[in-house]
Coordinates of N, CA and C in Angstrom, one line a residue:
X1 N -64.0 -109.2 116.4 CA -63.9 -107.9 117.1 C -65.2 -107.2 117.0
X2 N -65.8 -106.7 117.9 CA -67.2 -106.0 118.8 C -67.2 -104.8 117.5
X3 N -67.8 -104.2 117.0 CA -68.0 -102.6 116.1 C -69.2 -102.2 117.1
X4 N -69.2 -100.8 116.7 CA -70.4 -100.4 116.6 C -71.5 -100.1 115.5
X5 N -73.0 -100.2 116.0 CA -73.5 -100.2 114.7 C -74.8 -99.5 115.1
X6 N -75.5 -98.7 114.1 CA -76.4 -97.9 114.3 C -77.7 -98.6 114.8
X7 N -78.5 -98.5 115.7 CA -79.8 -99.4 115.9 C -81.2 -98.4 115.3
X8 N -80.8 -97.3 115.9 CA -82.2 -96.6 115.7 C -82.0 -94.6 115.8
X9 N -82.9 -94.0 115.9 CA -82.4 -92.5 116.3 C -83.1 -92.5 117.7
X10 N -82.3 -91.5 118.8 CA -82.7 -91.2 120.0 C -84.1 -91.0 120.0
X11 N -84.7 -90.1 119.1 CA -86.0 -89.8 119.1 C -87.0 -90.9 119.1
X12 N -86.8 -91.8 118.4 CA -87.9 -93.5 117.9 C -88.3 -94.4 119.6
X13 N -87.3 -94.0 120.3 CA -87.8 -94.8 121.8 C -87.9 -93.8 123.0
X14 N -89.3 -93.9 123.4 CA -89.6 -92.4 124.1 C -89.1 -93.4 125.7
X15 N -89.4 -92.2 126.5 CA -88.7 -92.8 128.2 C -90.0 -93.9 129.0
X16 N -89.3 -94.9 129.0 CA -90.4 -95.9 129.7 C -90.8 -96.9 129.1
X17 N -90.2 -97.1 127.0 CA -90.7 -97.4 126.3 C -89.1 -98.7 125.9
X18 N -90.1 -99.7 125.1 CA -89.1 -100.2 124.6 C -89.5 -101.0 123.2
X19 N -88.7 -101.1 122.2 CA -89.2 -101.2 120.6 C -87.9 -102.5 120.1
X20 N -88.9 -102.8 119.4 CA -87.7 -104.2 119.1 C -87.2 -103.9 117.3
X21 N -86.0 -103.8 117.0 CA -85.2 -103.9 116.1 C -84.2 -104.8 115.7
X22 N -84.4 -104.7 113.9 CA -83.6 -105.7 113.0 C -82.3 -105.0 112.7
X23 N -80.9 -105.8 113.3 CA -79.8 -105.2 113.5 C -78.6 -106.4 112.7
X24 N -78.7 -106.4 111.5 CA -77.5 -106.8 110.6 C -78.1 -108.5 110.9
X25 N -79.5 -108.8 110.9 CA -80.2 -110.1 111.1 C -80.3 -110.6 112.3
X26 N -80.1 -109.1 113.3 CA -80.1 -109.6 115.0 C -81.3 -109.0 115.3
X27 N -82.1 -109.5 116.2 CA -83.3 -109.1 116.6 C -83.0 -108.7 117.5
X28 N -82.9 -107.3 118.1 CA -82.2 -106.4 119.4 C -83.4 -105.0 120.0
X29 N -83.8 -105.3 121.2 CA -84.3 -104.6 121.9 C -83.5 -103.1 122.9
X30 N -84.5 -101.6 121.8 CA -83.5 -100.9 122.9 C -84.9 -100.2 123.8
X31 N -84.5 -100.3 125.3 CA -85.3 -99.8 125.9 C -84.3 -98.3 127.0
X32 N -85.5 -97.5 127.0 CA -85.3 -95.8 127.8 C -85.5 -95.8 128.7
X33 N -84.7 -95.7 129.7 CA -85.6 -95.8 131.3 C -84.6 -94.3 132.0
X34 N -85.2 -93.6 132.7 CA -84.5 -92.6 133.1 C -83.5 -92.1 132.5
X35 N -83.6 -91.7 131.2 CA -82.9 -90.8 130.1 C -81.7 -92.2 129.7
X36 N -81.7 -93.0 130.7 CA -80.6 -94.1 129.8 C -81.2 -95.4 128.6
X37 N -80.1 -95.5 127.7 CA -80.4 -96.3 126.7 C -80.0 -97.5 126.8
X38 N -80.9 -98.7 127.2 CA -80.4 -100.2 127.4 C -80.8 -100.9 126.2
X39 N -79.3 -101.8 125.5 CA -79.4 -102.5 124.7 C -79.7 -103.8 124.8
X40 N -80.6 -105.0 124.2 CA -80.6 -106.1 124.7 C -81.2 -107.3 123.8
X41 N -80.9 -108.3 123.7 CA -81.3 -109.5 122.4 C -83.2 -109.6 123.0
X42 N -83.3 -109.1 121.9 CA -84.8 -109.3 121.9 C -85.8 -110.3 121.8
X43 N -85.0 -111.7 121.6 CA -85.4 -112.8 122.1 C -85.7 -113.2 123.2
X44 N -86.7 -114.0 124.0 CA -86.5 -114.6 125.4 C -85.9 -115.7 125.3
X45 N -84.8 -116.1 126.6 CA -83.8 -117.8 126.3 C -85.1 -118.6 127.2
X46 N -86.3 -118.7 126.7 CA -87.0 -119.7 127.3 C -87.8 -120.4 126.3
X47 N -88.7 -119.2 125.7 CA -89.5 -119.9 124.2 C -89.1 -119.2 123.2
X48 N -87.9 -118.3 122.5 CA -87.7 -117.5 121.7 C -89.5 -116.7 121.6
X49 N -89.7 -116.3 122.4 CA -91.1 -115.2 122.1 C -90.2 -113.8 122.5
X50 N -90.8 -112.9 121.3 CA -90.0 -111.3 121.2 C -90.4 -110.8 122.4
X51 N -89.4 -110.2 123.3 CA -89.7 -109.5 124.4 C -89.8 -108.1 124.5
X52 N -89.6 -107.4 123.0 CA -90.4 -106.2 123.5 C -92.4 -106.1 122.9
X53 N -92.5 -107.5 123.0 CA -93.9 -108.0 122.8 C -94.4 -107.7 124.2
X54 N -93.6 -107.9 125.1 CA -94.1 -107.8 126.7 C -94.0 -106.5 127.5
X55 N -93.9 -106.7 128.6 CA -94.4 -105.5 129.6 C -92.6 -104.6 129.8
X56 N -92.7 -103.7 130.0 CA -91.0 -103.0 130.4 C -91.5 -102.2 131.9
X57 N -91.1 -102.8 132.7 CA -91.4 -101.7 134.4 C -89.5 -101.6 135.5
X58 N -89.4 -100.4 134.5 CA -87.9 -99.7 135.5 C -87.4 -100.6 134.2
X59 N -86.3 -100.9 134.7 CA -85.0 -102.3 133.9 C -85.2 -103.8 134.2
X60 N -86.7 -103.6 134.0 CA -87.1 -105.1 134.2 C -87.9 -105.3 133.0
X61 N -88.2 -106.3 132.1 CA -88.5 -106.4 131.1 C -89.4 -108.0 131.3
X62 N -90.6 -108.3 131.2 CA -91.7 -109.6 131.1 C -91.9 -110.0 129.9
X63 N -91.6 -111.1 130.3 CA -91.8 -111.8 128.2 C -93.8 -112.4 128.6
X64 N -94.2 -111.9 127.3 CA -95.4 -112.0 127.2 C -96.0 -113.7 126.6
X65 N -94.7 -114.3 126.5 CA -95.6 -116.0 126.4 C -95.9 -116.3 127.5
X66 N -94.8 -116.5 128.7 CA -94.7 -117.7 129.5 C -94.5 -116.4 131.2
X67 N -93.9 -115.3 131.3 CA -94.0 -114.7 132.4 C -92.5 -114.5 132.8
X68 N -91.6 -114.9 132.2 CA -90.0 -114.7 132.5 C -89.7 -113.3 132.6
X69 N -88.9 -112.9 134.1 CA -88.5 -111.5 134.0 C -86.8 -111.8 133.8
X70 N -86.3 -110.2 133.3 CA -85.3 -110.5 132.9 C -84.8 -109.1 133.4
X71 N -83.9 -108.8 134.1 CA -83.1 -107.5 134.0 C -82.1 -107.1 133.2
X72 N -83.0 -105.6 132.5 CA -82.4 -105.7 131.0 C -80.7 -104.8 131.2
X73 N -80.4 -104.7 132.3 CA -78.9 -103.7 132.8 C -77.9 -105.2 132.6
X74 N -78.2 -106.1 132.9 CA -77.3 -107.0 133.7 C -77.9 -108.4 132.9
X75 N -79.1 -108.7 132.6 CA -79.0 -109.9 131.5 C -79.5 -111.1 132.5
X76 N -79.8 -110.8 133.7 CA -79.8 -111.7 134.7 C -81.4 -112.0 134.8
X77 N -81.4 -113.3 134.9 CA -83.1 -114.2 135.2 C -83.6 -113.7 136.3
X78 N -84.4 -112.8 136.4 CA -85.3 -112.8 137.5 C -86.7 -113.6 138.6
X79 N -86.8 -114.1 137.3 CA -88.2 -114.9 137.2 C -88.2 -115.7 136.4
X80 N -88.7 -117.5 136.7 CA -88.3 -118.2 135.5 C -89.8 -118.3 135.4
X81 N -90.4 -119.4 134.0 CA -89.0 -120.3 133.7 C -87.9 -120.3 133.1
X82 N -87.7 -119.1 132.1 CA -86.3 -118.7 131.9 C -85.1 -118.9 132.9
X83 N -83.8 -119.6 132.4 CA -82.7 -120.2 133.2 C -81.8 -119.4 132.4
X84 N -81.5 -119.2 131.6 CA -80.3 -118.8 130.9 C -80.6 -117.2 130.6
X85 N -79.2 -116.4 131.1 CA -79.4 -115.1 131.0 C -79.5 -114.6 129.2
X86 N -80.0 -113.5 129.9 CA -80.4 -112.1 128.3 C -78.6 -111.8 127.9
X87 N -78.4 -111.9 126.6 CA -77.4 -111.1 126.4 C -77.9 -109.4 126.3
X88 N -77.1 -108.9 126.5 CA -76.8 -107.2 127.1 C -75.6 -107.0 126.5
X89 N -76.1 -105.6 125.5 CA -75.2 -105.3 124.7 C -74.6 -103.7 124.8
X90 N -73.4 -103.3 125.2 CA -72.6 -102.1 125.6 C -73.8 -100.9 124.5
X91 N -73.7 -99.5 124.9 CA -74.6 -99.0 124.3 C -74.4 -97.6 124.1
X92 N -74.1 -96.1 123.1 CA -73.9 -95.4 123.5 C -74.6 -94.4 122.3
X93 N -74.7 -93.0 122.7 CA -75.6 -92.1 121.8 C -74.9 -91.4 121.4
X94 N -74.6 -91.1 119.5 CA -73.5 -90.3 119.2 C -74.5 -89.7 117.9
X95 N -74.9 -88.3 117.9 CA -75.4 -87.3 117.0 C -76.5 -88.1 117.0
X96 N -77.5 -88.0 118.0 CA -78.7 -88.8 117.8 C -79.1 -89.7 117.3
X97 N -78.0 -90.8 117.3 CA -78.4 -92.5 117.0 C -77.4 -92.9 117.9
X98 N -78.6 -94.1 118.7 CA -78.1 -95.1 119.3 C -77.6 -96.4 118.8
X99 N -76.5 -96.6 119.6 CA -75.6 -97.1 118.8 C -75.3 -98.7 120.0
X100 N -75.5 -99.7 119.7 CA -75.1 -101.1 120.4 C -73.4 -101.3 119.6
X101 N -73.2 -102.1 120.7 CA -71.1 -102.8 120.2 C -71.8 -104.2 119.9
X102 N -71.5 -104.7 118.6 CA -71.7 -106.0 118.5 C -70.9 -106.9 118.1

């Protein structure tokens, strides 16, 4: 069964921005895009290279090895060579920590 678990405080990821965090040994990316908070496996499914190493433009997220886009709302391959979707994790803000269901 899915819990919730603390990732970071509202304040730590400004708007536009996205920061990669160690979450109970999960490596989890949360990014801010228009006041909303998207949770997402901070790995890329092509070369495991960390993707908040790369570029973040809107809810599109570039892994900085190989050029894979990923849409961080939906987990979906935009751009390969990545073939296999982003896991995308439910996400919500309660007393100023953001909080992923895992």
């Amino acid at each position: 069964m899915a819990t919730w678990v603390s990732i970071c405080k509202d304040n730590q990821v400004k708007e536009g921005e996205m920061k990669g965090f160690n979450v109970g040994g999960k490596s989890v990316a949360v990014a801010r895009v228009k006041g909303e908070f998207l949770v997402f496996n901070n790995v890329c499914t092509h070369a495991e290279c960390e993707l908040s190493g790369g570029t973040l433009d809107g809810k599109v997220v570039t892994c900085w090895c190989h050029g894979s886009e990923f849409d961080i709302q939906t987990g979906r391959v935009l751009t390969p060579p990545a073939k296999k979707p982003l896991q995308t994790y439910q996400v919500k803000v309660e007393d100023g920590q953001v909080l992923g269901e895992f």
